CSV table of C-alpha atoms in Angstrom, one decimal:
chain,number,residue,atom,x,y,z
A,1,UNK,CA,-11.3,-28.0,-80.3
A,2,UNK,CA,-10.6,-25.3,-77.7
A,3,UNK,CA,-12.2,-23.0,-75.8
A,4,UNK,CA,-10.3,-19.6,-75.0
A,5,UNK,CA,-11.5,-16.9,-72.8
A,6,UNK,CA,-9.2,-14.6,-72.1
A,7,UNK,CA,-9.9,-11.7,-70.0
A,8,UNK,CA,-8.8,-9.2,-67.2
A,9,UNK,CA,-9.8,-9.3,-63.5
A,10,UNK,CA,-12.1,-6.5,-64.1
A,11,UNK,CA,-13.3,-4.2,-66.7
A,12,UNK,CA,-12.0,-1.3,-65.2
A,13,UNK,CA,-8.9,-0.9,-68.0
A,14,UNK,CA,-5.5,-0.9,-67.5
A,15,UNK,CA,-4.3,0.9,-64.5
A,16,UNK,CA,-1.4,-1.1,-63.1
A,17,UNK,CA,0.4,1.6,-61.0
A,18,UNK,CA,2.0,1.3,-57.5
A,19,UNK,CA,-0.5,1.7,-54.5
A,20,UNK,CA,2.1,4.4,-53.4
A,21,UNK,CA,2.5,6.1,-57.0
A,22,UNK,CA,1.0,9.4,-56.4
A,23,UNK,CA,2.8,9.9,-52.9
A,24,UNK,CA,6.1,9.1,-54.4
A,25,UNK,CA,5.9,11.3,-57.0
A,26,UNK,CA,5.3,14.3,-54.4
A,27,UNK,CA,8.5,13.1,-52.7
A,28,UNK,CA,10.5,12.8,-55.5
A,29,UNK,CA,10.1,16.4,-56.6
A,30,UNK,CA,10.5,17.7,-52.9
A,31,UNK,CA,13.6,16.0,-52.9
A,32,UNK,CA,14.5,17.7,-56.4
A,33,UNK,CA,13.9,21.1,-55.0
A,34,UNK,CA,16.0,20.2,-52.1
A,35,UNK,CA,19.0,18.9,-54.2
A,36,UNK,CA,18.1,22.1,-56.7
A,37,UNK,CA,18.5,24.6,-54.2
A,38,UNK,CA,21.9,23.0,-52.7
A,39,UNK,CA,23.1,22.9,-56.1
A,40,UNK,CA,22.6,26.6,-57.0
A,41,UNK,CA,23.7,27.6,-53.7
A,42,UNK,CA,26.9,25.7,-54.2
A,43,UNK,CA,27.8,27.2,-57.5
A,44,UNK,CA,26.9,30.5,-56.6
A,45,UNK,CA,28.7,30.4,-53.3
A,46,UNK,CA,31.9,28.8,-55.7
A,47,UNK,CA,31.6,32.0,-58.0
A,48,UNK,CA,31.6,34.6,-55.4
A,49,UNK,CA,34.0,33.3,-53.3
A,50,UNK,CA,36.3,31.6,-55.7
A,51,UNK,CA,35.7,28.4,-55.0
A,52,UNK,CA,36.7,25.7,-57.3
A,53,UNK,CA,35.5,22.4,-54.1
A,54,UNK,CA,32.3,24.3,-54.5
A,55,UNK,CA,31.3,24.5,-58.1
A,56,UNK,CA,32.6,21.1,-58.7
A,57,UNK,CA,30.9,19.9,-55.9
A,58,UNK,CA,27.5,21.5,-57.0
A,59,UNK,CA,28.2,20.1,-60.5
A,60,UNK,CA,28.1,16.3,-58.8
A,61,UNK,CA,25.1,17.6,-57.2
A,62,UNK,CA,23.4,18.3,-60.4
A,63,UNK,CA,23.8,15.0,-61.5
A,64,UNK,CA,21.4,13.6,-58.6
A,65,UNK,CA,19.0,16.5,-59.3
A,66,UNK,CA,18.8,15.3,-63.1
A,67,UNK,CA,18.6,11.3,-62.0
A,68,UNK,CA,15.8,12.4,-59.6
A,69,UNK,CA,14.2,14.6,-62.2
A,70,UNK,CA,14.1,11.8,-64.3
A,71,UNK,CA,12.2,9.7,-61.9
A,72,UNK,CA,9.7,12.5,-61.1
A,73,UNK,CA,9.1,12.4,-65.0
A,74,UNK,CA,8.4,8.8,-65.2
A,75,UNK,CA,5.8,9.1,-62.2
A,76,UNK,CA,4.2,12.1,-63.7
A,77,UNK,CA,4.0,10.6,-67.7
A,78,UNK,CA,2.7,7.0,-66.1
A,79,UNK,CA,-0.2,8.6,-64.3
A,80,UNK,CA,-0.9,11.2,-67.2
A,81,UNK,CA,-1.0,8.0,-69.4
A,82,UNK,CA,-1.9,5.5,-67.6
A,83,UNK,CA,-5.7,5.1,-69.3
A,84,UNK,CA,-4.0,5.8,-72.6
A,85,UNK,CA,-5.0,2.6,-75.3
A,86,UNK,CA,-1.8,2.7,-77.3
A,87,UNK,CA,0.0,0.9,-73.6
A,88,UNK,CA,-1.5,-2.3,-74.3
A,89,UNK,CA,-0.7,-3.4,-70.4
A,90,UNK,CA,-0.6,0.2,-69.0
A,91,UNK,CA,2.2,2.4,-68.0
A,92,UNK,CA,2.9,0.5,-65.1
A,93,UNK,CA,6.3,-0.1,-66.2
A,94,UNK,CA,7.3,3.2,-66.8
A,95,UNK,CA,9.6,3.4,-63.4
A,96,UNK,CA,11.3,0.4,-64.4
A,97,UNK,CA,12.5,2.1,-67.6
A,98,UNK,CA,13.5,5.0,-65.7
A,99,UNK,CA,15.1,3.3,-63.2
A,100,UNK,CA,17.1,1.3,-65.7
A,101,UNK,CA,18.2,4.5,-67.0
A,102,UNK,CA,19.3,5.8,-63.7
A,103,UNK,CA,21.3,2.7,-63.1
A,104,UNK,CA,23.4,3.6,-66.0
A,105,UNK,CA,24.0,7.1,-65.4
A,106,UNK,CA,25.0,6.0,-61.6
A,107,UNK,CA,27.0,3.4,-63.6
A,108,UNK,CA,29.1,6.6,-65.3
A,109,UNK,CA,29.1,8.3,-62.1
A,110,UNK,CA,31.0,5.5,-60.3
A,111,UNK,CA,33.6,5.2,-63.3
A,112,UNK,CA,34.2,9.1,-63.2
A,113,UNK,CA,34.8,9.0,-59.1
A,114,UNK,CA,37.3,6.0,-60.1
A,115,UNK,CA,38.8,8.2,-62.8
A,116,UNK,CA,39.3,11.3,-60.7
A,117,UNK,CA,40.4,8.9,-58.3
A,118,UNK,CA,43.3,7.6,-59.9
A,119,UNK,CA,44.2,10.7,-61.3
A,120,UNK,CA,44.6,12.3,-57.6
A,121,UNK,CA,46.5,8.9,-56.5
A,122,UNK,CA,49.0,9.3,-59.6
A,123,UNK,CA,49.3,13.1,-58.9
A,124,UNK,CA,48.1,14.2,-55.6
A,125,UNK,CA,47.1,17.9,-55.4
A,126,UNK,CA,47.0,20.2,-52.1
A,127,UNK,CA,43.6,20.1,-50.2
A,128,UNK,CA,42.1,22.5,-48.3
A,129,UNK,CA,41.0,20.3,-45.6
A,130,UNK,CA,38.6,22.2,-43.3
A,131,UNK,CA,36.7,23.7,-46.8
A,132,UNK,CA,36.8,20.1,-48.2
A,133,UNK,CA,35.1,18.5,-45.1
A,134,UNK,CA,32.6,21.4,-44.3
A,135,UNK,CA,31.4,20.8,-47.9
A,136,UNK,CA,31.1,17.2,-47.7
A,137,UNK,CA,29.4,17.4,-44.4
A,138,UNK,CA,27.1,19.9,-45.8
A,139,UNK,CA,26.4,17.6,-48.8
A,140,UNK,CA,26.0,14.3,-46.5
A,141,UNK,CA,23.2,16.3,-44.4
A,142,UNK,CA,20.9,16.8,-47.7
A,143,UNK,CA,21.5,13.7,-48.8
A,144,UNK,CA,20.3,12.3,-45.3
A,145,UNK,CA,17.1,14.6,-45.4
A,146,UNK,CA,16.9,13.6,-49.0
A,147,UNK,CA,16.5,9.5,-47.6
A,148,UNK,CA,14.4,10.7,-44.9
A,149,UNK,CA,11.9,12.6,-47.4
A,150,UNK,CA,11.8,9.7,-49.9
A,151,UNK,CA,11.8,7.0,-47.5
A,152,UNK,CA,8.2,8.6,-46.1
A,153,UNK,CA,10.1,9.3,-42.6
A,154,UNK,CA,11.0,5.7,-42.6
A,155,UNK,CA,14.5,5.5,-43.8
A,156,UNK,CA,14.6,1.8,-43.3
A,157,UNK,CA,12.5,-1.7,-43.7
A,158,UNK,CA,11.2,-2.6,-39.9
A,159,UNK,CA,10.0,-6.4,-40.1
A,160,UNK,CA,9.3,-7.3,-36.6
A,161,UNK,CA,8.4,-11.3,-36.0
A,162,UNK,CA,6.2,-10.8,-33.0
A,163,UNK,CA,3.0,-9.6,-32.0
A,164,UNK,CA,1.8,-6.9,-30.1
A,165,UNK,CA,-0.7,-7.2,-27.2
A,166,UNK,CA,-3.9,-5.0,-26.6
A,167,UNK,CA,-6.1,-5.3,-23.7
A,168,UNK,CA,-6.7,-6.9,-20.5
A,169,UNK,CA,-3.3,-7.8,-19.1
A,170,UNK,CA,-2.7,-10.4,-21.3
A,171,UNK,CA,0.7,-11.3,-23.3
A,172,UNK,CA,1.0,-12.6,-26.8
A,173,UNK,CA,3.1,-14.9,-28.0
A,174,UNK,CA,3.8,-15.2,-32.1
A,175,UNK,CA,4.6,-19.1,-32.0
A,176,UNK,CA,6.2,-20.8,-34.8
A,177,UNK,CA,5.9,-24.3,-33.0
A,178,UNK,CA,2.2,-25.1,-35.0
A,179,UNK,CA,4.2,-24.3,-38.3
A,180,UNK,CA,4.9,-21.0,-40.3
A,181,UNK,CA,1.5,-20.5,-40.9
A,182,UNK,CA,0.2,-20.2,-37.1
A,183,UNK,CA,0.4,-18.4,-34.0
A,184,UNK,CA,-0.1,-19.2,-30.3
A,185,UNK,CA,-2.0,-16.5,-28.4
A,186,UNK,CA,-2.8,-16.4,-24.5
A,187,UNK,CA,-6.6,-14.7,-24.4
A,188,UNK,CA,-9.1,-14.6,-21.7
A,189,UNK,CA,-10.6,-17.5,-23.0
A,190,UNK,CA,-7.3,-19.7,-22.8
A,191,UNK,CA,-4.8,-20.4,-25.6
A,192,UNK,CA,-5.7,-20.0,-29.0
A,193,UNK,CA,-4.0,-21.4,-32.2
A,194,UNK,CA,-4.6,-18.5,-34.9
A,195,UNK,CA,-3.8,-20.4,-38.2
A,196,UNK,CA,-4.2,-20.1,-42.0
A,197,UNK,CA,-4.9,-23.6,-43.0
A,198,UNK,CA,-4.6,-24.6,-47.0
A,199,UNK,CA,-4.1,-28.1,-46.7
A,200,UNK,CA,-5.5,-28.7,-50.4
A,201,UNK,CA,-7.9,-26.2,-50.2
A,202,UNK,CA,-8.4,-22.4,-50.4
A,203,UNK,CA,-6.5,-20.9,-47.7
A,204,UNK,CA,-8.8,-20.0,-44.7
A,205,UNK,CA,-8.0,-18.4,-40.8
A,206,UNK,CA,-8.7,-21.1,-38.4
A,207,UNK,CA,-9.1,-20.8,-34.4
A,208,UNK,CA,-8.6,-23.5,-32.4
A,209,UNK,CA,-9.0,-23.2,-28.3
A,210,UNK,CA,-6.3,-25.1,-26.5
A,211,UNK,CA,-9.3,-26.1,-23.5
A,212,UNK,CA,-12.1,-28.6,-24.8
A,213,UNK,CA,-14.9,-26.2,-24.2
A,214,UNK,CA,-14.3,-22.4,-24.4
A,215,UNK,CA,-16.9,-19.7,-23.4
A,216,UNK,CA,-15.9,-17.4,-26.2
A,217,UNK,CA,-19.2,-16.9,-28.4
A,218,UNK,CA,-18.0,-14.9,-31.2
A,219,UNK,CA,-14.7,-14.0,-32.9
A,220,UNK,CA,-13.7,-11.4,-35.5
A,221,UNK,CA,-10.4,-11.4,-37.7
A,222,UNK,CA,-9.0,-8.4,-39.6
A,223,UNK,CA,-5.8,-8.1,-41.5
A,224,UNK,CA,-3.9,-4.7,-42.4
A,225,UNK,CA,-1.4,-5.2,-45.0
A,226,UNK,CA,1.7,-2.8,-45.7
A,227,UNK,CA,-0.4,-0.5,-48.0
A,228,UNK,CA,-2.9,0.1,-45.9
A,229,UNK,CA,-5.5,-2.1,-47.2
A,230,UNK,CA,-7.6,-3.7,-44.5
A,231,UNK,CA,-10.0,-7.0,-44.7
A,232,UNK,CA,-12.3,-8.4,-42.3
A,233,UNK,CA,-13.4,-12.0,-42.2
A,234,UNK,CA,-16.5,-13.3,-40.9
A,235,UNK,CA,-16.0,-16.2,-38.4
A,236,UNK,CA,-18.4,-19.3,-38.1
A,237,UNK,CA,-18.3,-22.2,-35.3
A,238,UNK,CA,-16.1,-25.2,-36.5
A,239,UNK,CA,-14.7,-28.0,-34.4
A,240,UNK,CA,-12.6,-26.7,-31.3
A,241,UNK,CA,-13.1,-23.1,-32.5
A,242,UNK,CA,-14.1,-20.8,-35.5
A,243,UNK,CA,-13.0,-20.8,-39.2
A,244,UNK,CA,-13.5,-18.2,-41.6
A,245,UNK,CA,-16.1,-17.9,-44.1
A,246,UNK,CA,-13.6,-15.7,-46.6
A,247,UNK,CA,-10.7,-17.4,-48.9
A,248,UNK,CA,-7.5,-15.0,-47.9
A,249,UNK,CA,-6.1,-13.6,-51.0
A,250,UNK,CA,-2.3,-13.6,-51.5
A,251,UNK,CA,-0.2,-13.0,-50.2
A,252,UNK,CA,0.0,-14.0,-46.4
A,253,UNK,CA,2.0,-10.9,-45.6
A,254,UNK,CA,0.3,-8.9,-43.2
A,255,UNK,CA,-0.6,-7.7,-39.6
A,256,UNK,CA,-3.6,-9.5,-37.9
A,257,UNK,CA,-6.2,-8.2,-34.9
A,258,UNK,CA,-8.1,-10.8,-33.3
A,259,UNK,CA,-11.4,-10.0,-31.3
A,260,UNK,CA,-12.8,-12.8,-29.2
A,261,UNK,CA,-16.0,-12.0,-27.4
A,262,UNK,CA,-18.4,-13.7,-24.3
A,263,UNK,CA,-19.1,-13.5,-21.1
A,264,UNK,CA,-15.5,-13.0,-20.2
A,265,UNK,CA,-15.7,-9.7,-22.2
A,266,UNK,CA,-13.7,-8.7,-24.9
A,267,UNK,CA,-10.5,-9.9,-25.6
A,268,UNK,CA,-8.4,-8.4,-28.1
A,269,UNK,CA,-4.8,-9.4,-29.6
A,270,UNK,CA,-2.7,-8.5,-32.6
A,271,UNK,CA,-0.1,-10.6,-34.2
A,272,UNK,CA,2.1,-11.0,-37.5
A,273,UNK,CA,2.3,-13.3,-40.5
A,274,UNK,CA,5.0,-13.0,-42.8
A,275,UNK,CA,5.4,-15.4,-46.2
A,276,UNK,CA,8.0,-18.3,-45.3
A,277,UNK,CA,10.9,-19.3,-47.5
A,278,UNK,CA,10.5,-17.1,-50.9
A,279,UNK,CA,13.3,-17.8,-53.1
A,280,UNK,CA,15.5,-14.7,-54.0
A,281,UNK,CA,13.1,-12.4,-52.5
A,282,UNK,CA,10.4,-12.6,-55.2
A,283,UNK,CA,7.6,-11.3,-53.4
A,284,UNK,CA,9.3,-8.1,-53.1
A,285,UNK,CA,10.5,-8.4,-56.6
A,286,UNK,CA,6.9,-8.5,-57.7
A,287,UNK,CA,6.2,-5.3,-55.2
A,288,UNK,CA,8.6,-2.9,-55.2
A,289,UNK,CA,8.7,0.4,-56.9
A,290,UNK,CA,12.0,0.4,-58.6
A,291,UNK,CA,11.5,4.0,-59.7
A,292,UNK,CA,11.7,4.9,-56.1
A,293,UNK,CA,14.4,2.7,-55.5
A,294,UNK,CA,16.5,4.2,-58.1
A,295,UNK,CA,15.8,7.8,-56.6
A,296,UNK,CA,16.8,6.6,-53.1
A,297,UNK,CA,20.1,4.6,-54.6
A,298,UNK,CA,21.3,7.8,-55.8
A,299,UNK,CA,21.2,9.9,-52.5
A,300,UNK,CA,21.9,7.2,-50.7
A,301,UNK,CA,25.3,6.6,-53.1
A,302,UNK,CA,26.2,10.3,-52.5
A,303,UNK,CA,25.8,9.9,-48.5
A,304,UNK,CA,27.5,6.9,-48.4
A,305,UNK,CA,30.5,8.7,-50.7
A,306,UNK,CA,30.3,11.9,-48.6
A,307,UNK,CA,31.1,9.4,-45.6
A,308,UNK,CA,33.8,7.9,-46.8
A,309,UNK,CA,35.0,11.6,-48.1
A,310,UNK,CA,34.9,12.9,-44.8
A,311,UNK,CA,36.6,10.0,-43.2
A,312,UNK,CA,39.6,10.1,-45.9
A,313,UNK,CA,39.7,13.6,-45.3
A,314,UNK,CA,40.0,13.4,-41.9
A,315,UNK,CA,42.8,10.7,-41.8
A,316,UNK,CA,44.3,12.7,-44.7
A,317,UNK,CA,44.7,15.8,-42.4
A,318,UNK,CA,45.4,14.2,-39.2
A,319,UNK,CA,48.6,12.2,-40.6
A,320,UNK,CA,48.9,13.5,-44.0
A,321,UNK,CA,48.5,10.7,-45.9
A,322,UNK,CA,47.2,12.3,-49.0
A,323,UNK,CA,47.0,8.9,-50.9
A,324,UNK,CA,44.3,8.0,-48.6
A,325,UNK,CA,41.7,10.4,-50.0
A,326,UNK,CA,41.7,9.4,-53.5
A,327,UNK,CA,42.2,5.4,-52.3
A,328,UNK,CA,38.7,6.2,-50.2
A,329,UNK,CA,37.5,7.7,-53.4
A,330,UNK,CA,38.0,4.5,-55.3
A,331,UNK,CA,36.3,2.2,-52.4
A,332,UNK,CA,33.1,4.7,-53.2
A,333,UNK,CA,33.3,4.2,-56.8
A,334,UNK,CA,33.2,0.6,-56.2
A,335,UNK,CA,29.8,0.6,-53.8
A,336,UNK,CA,28.3,2.8,-56.2
A,337,UNK,CA,28.9,0.6,-59.2
A,338,UNK,CA,27.7,-2.4,-57.1
A,339,UNK,CA,24.5,-0.7,-56.1
A,340,UNK,CA,24.3,0.3,-59.9
A,341,UNK,CA,24.9,-3.2,-61.2
A,342,UNK,CA,21.7,-4.3,-58.6
A,343,UNK,CA,19.4,-1.9,-60.0
A,344,UNK,CA,20.0,-2.4,-63.5
A,345,UNK,CA,19.8,-6.1,-63.0
A,346,UNK,CA,16.4,-6.0,-61.3
A,347,UNK,CA,15.0,-3.2,-63.7
A,348,UNK,CA,16.3,-4.9,-66.7
A,349,UNK,CA,14.7,-8.6,-65.4
A,350,UNK,CA,11.1,-6.5,-65.5
A,351,UNK,CA,11.8,-5.1,-68.7
A,352,UNK,CA,12.2,-8.2,-70.1
A,353,UNK,CA,9.4,-9.7,-68.8
A,354,UNK,CA,11.2,-12.4,-66.2
A,355,UNK,CA,9.2,-14.2,-64.1
A,356,UNK,CA,8.8,-11.6,-60.9
A,357,UNK,CA,7.0,-14.1,-58.3
A,358,UNK,CA,8.0,-18.1,-58.5
A,359,UNK,CA,6.0,-18.3,-55.5
A,360,UNK,CA,2.6,-16.8,-57.1
A,361,UNK,CA,3.4,-19.1,-60.2
A,362,UNK,CA,3.7,-21.9,-58.0
A,363,UNK,CA,0.2,-21.0,-56.2
A,364,UNK,CA,-1.5,-20.7,-59.7
A,365,UNK,CA,-0.4,-24.2,-60.3
A,366,UNK,CA,-1.6,-25.4,-57.2
A,367,UNK,CA,-4.8,-24.0,-57.3
A,368,UNK,CA,-5.6,-25.0,-60.8
A,369,UNK,CA,-4.4,-28.7,-60.3
A,370,UNK,CA,-6.1,-29.5,-57.2
A,371,UNK,CA,-9.5,-30.0,-59.1
A,372,UNK,CA,-7.9,-33.0,-61.2
A,373,UNK,CA,-6.9,-30.5,-64.2
A,374,UNK,CA,-3.7,-30.1,-65.9
A,375,UNK,CA,-1.4,-26.7,-66.1
A,376,UNK,CA,-0.5,-27.0,-69.7
A,377,UNK,CA,1.3,-23.4,-69.9
A,378,UNK,CA,1.8,-20.5,-67.7
A,379,UNK,CA,3.5,-17.4,-68.5
A,380,UNK,CA,3.5,-14.9,-65.1
A,381,UNK,CA,5.4,-11.0,-65.5
A,382,UNK,CA,5.0,-7.5,-64.0
A,383,UNK,CA,2.9,-5.2,-65.1
A,384,UNK,CA,3.6,-2.3,-62.7
A,385,UNK,CA,4.3,-2.5,-58.8
A,386,UNK,CA,2.2,-4.9,-56.8
A,387,UNK,CA,0.6,-6.0,-60.3
A,388,UNK,CA,1.0,-9.6,-62.1
A,389,UNK,CA,-0.5,-10.5,-65.2
A,390,UNK,CA,-0.8,-14.1,-66.3
A,391,UNK,CA,-1.5,-16.0,-69.3
A,392,UNK,CA,-3.0,-19.6,-68.2
A,393,UNK,CA,-3.3,-22.8,-70.7
A,394,UNK,CA,-5.5,-25.5,-69.1
A,395,UNK,CA,-6.5,-28.8,-70.2
A,396,UNK,CA,-9.4,-30.5,-68.1
A,397,UNK,CA,-11.2,-33.8,-68.6
A,398,UNK,CA,-14.3,-31.7,-67.0
A,399,UNK,CA,-16.7,-29.1,-69.0
A,400,UNK,CA,-15.6,-26.3,-67.0
A,401,UNK,CA,-15.2,-22.8,-68.2
A,402,UNK,CA,-12.9,-20.1,-67.7
A,403,UNK,CA,-15.2,-18.2,-65.1
A,404,UNK,CA,-14.6,-21.4,-62.8
A,405,UNK,CA,-10.9,-20.7,-62.9
A,406,UNK,CA,-10.9,-17.1,-62.7
A,407,UNK,CA,-12.9,-17.5,-59.3
A,408,UNK,CA,-10.4,-19.9,-57.7
A,409,UNK,CA,-7.6,-17.8,-58.9
A,410,UNK,CA,-9.2,-14.7,-57.2
A,411,UNK,CA,-7.1,-15.8,-54.3
A,412,UNK,CA,-3.7,-14.5,-55.8
A,413,UNK,CA,-4.3,-11.2,-55.0
A,414,UNK,CA,-1.7,-9.7,-56.8
A,415,UNK,CA,-3.0,-10.9,-60.2
A,416,UNK,CA,-4.3,-8.1,-61.7
A,417,UNK,CA,-4.6,-9.0,-65.4
A,418,UNK,CA,-5.5,-12.8,-66.4
A,419,UNK,CA,-5.8,-14.7,-69.6
A,420,UNK,CA,-7.3,-18.1,-69.5
A,421,UNK,CA,-7.3,-21.0,-72.4
A,422,UNK,CA,-9.1,-24.1,-71.6
A,423,UNK,CA,-8.6,-27.4,-73.6
A,424,UNK,CA,-10.4,-30.9,-73.1
A,425,UNK,CA,-8.0,-33.5,-72.4
């Protein structure tokens, strides 16, 4: 006999879109307008002034506008059909499908660039250097603006492994001498170790004072995650300090605000926790929006090629090395092809339901087996950016039902759809 209890984490439906879905959709449409305007300007100007180079660059811009349009339509379709019952696990993978298609387009563009460069290398043609450099520079400006818009004003991800202090002139230290899950902080109430403890138990915050007695009477811990989610943890007295009542959801990747109160006043500090030793960047794979990544890769590839073209044209103009322009084109083709391959590989892995987060899988195994049960079978796949689905088969010597395991697995924050089957051992 087996006891089967499949159910989702909640009963509100199967909407597995990324947290920034609507904002990314708006950004993509804004860049389409920008690239479309540039395309019309270049083609119109080329026809008006008889410039083949302008027309060629305008047609090149149209390929990127088309790829961005594909990304925007994927966002729109996924949003409009998020509650469509025909999609068993929602429309969260629509972006990955569009990203895979964009990667194919990008690979074709790299082949076209390589072919054109080879033809120019075998049969050099006269180049109007001032006009060509001007067009490349204008295209670079448009692509830099596009990257800025798609990145939300932050073209690069910044991850700082340090803490920031607020209040009373003290200095914070993001110490790692106590392990990857601990931070040493200097406070009005003496040095404090803020740690995430999970030795054979659900993870909780632990505050330990270096001094035997501290006059701090109350502690508050608040986490702030990258997507804007905040959570406050109630702290209760524990030997040597305080411990949180609530369990810390996975992943342990957030900023933390610590507030201590007592007779000396309020001592408030900030620090950060980062997941350590995540193999093959699986945490980012589970949460990354491949559709937005595809849009970014298109404009970044165009920007990179523009930079190479400007350098190549400048050298060719200065030293009369006509061969360097097609050579730089071949280098650009290789760069674009490499980005296309990475995007195709990652989006394809999601479409084929490869495990996107091995750390989450290990966390599920640990949670299930810490109660003396055995994890007989486990399947984890991605439903959408930041949303994992899992099928868990458990053999247990105890008469526990699925609700027991569902409550324990609530620690894994990215689990959005969970099916549990319990079999007697």
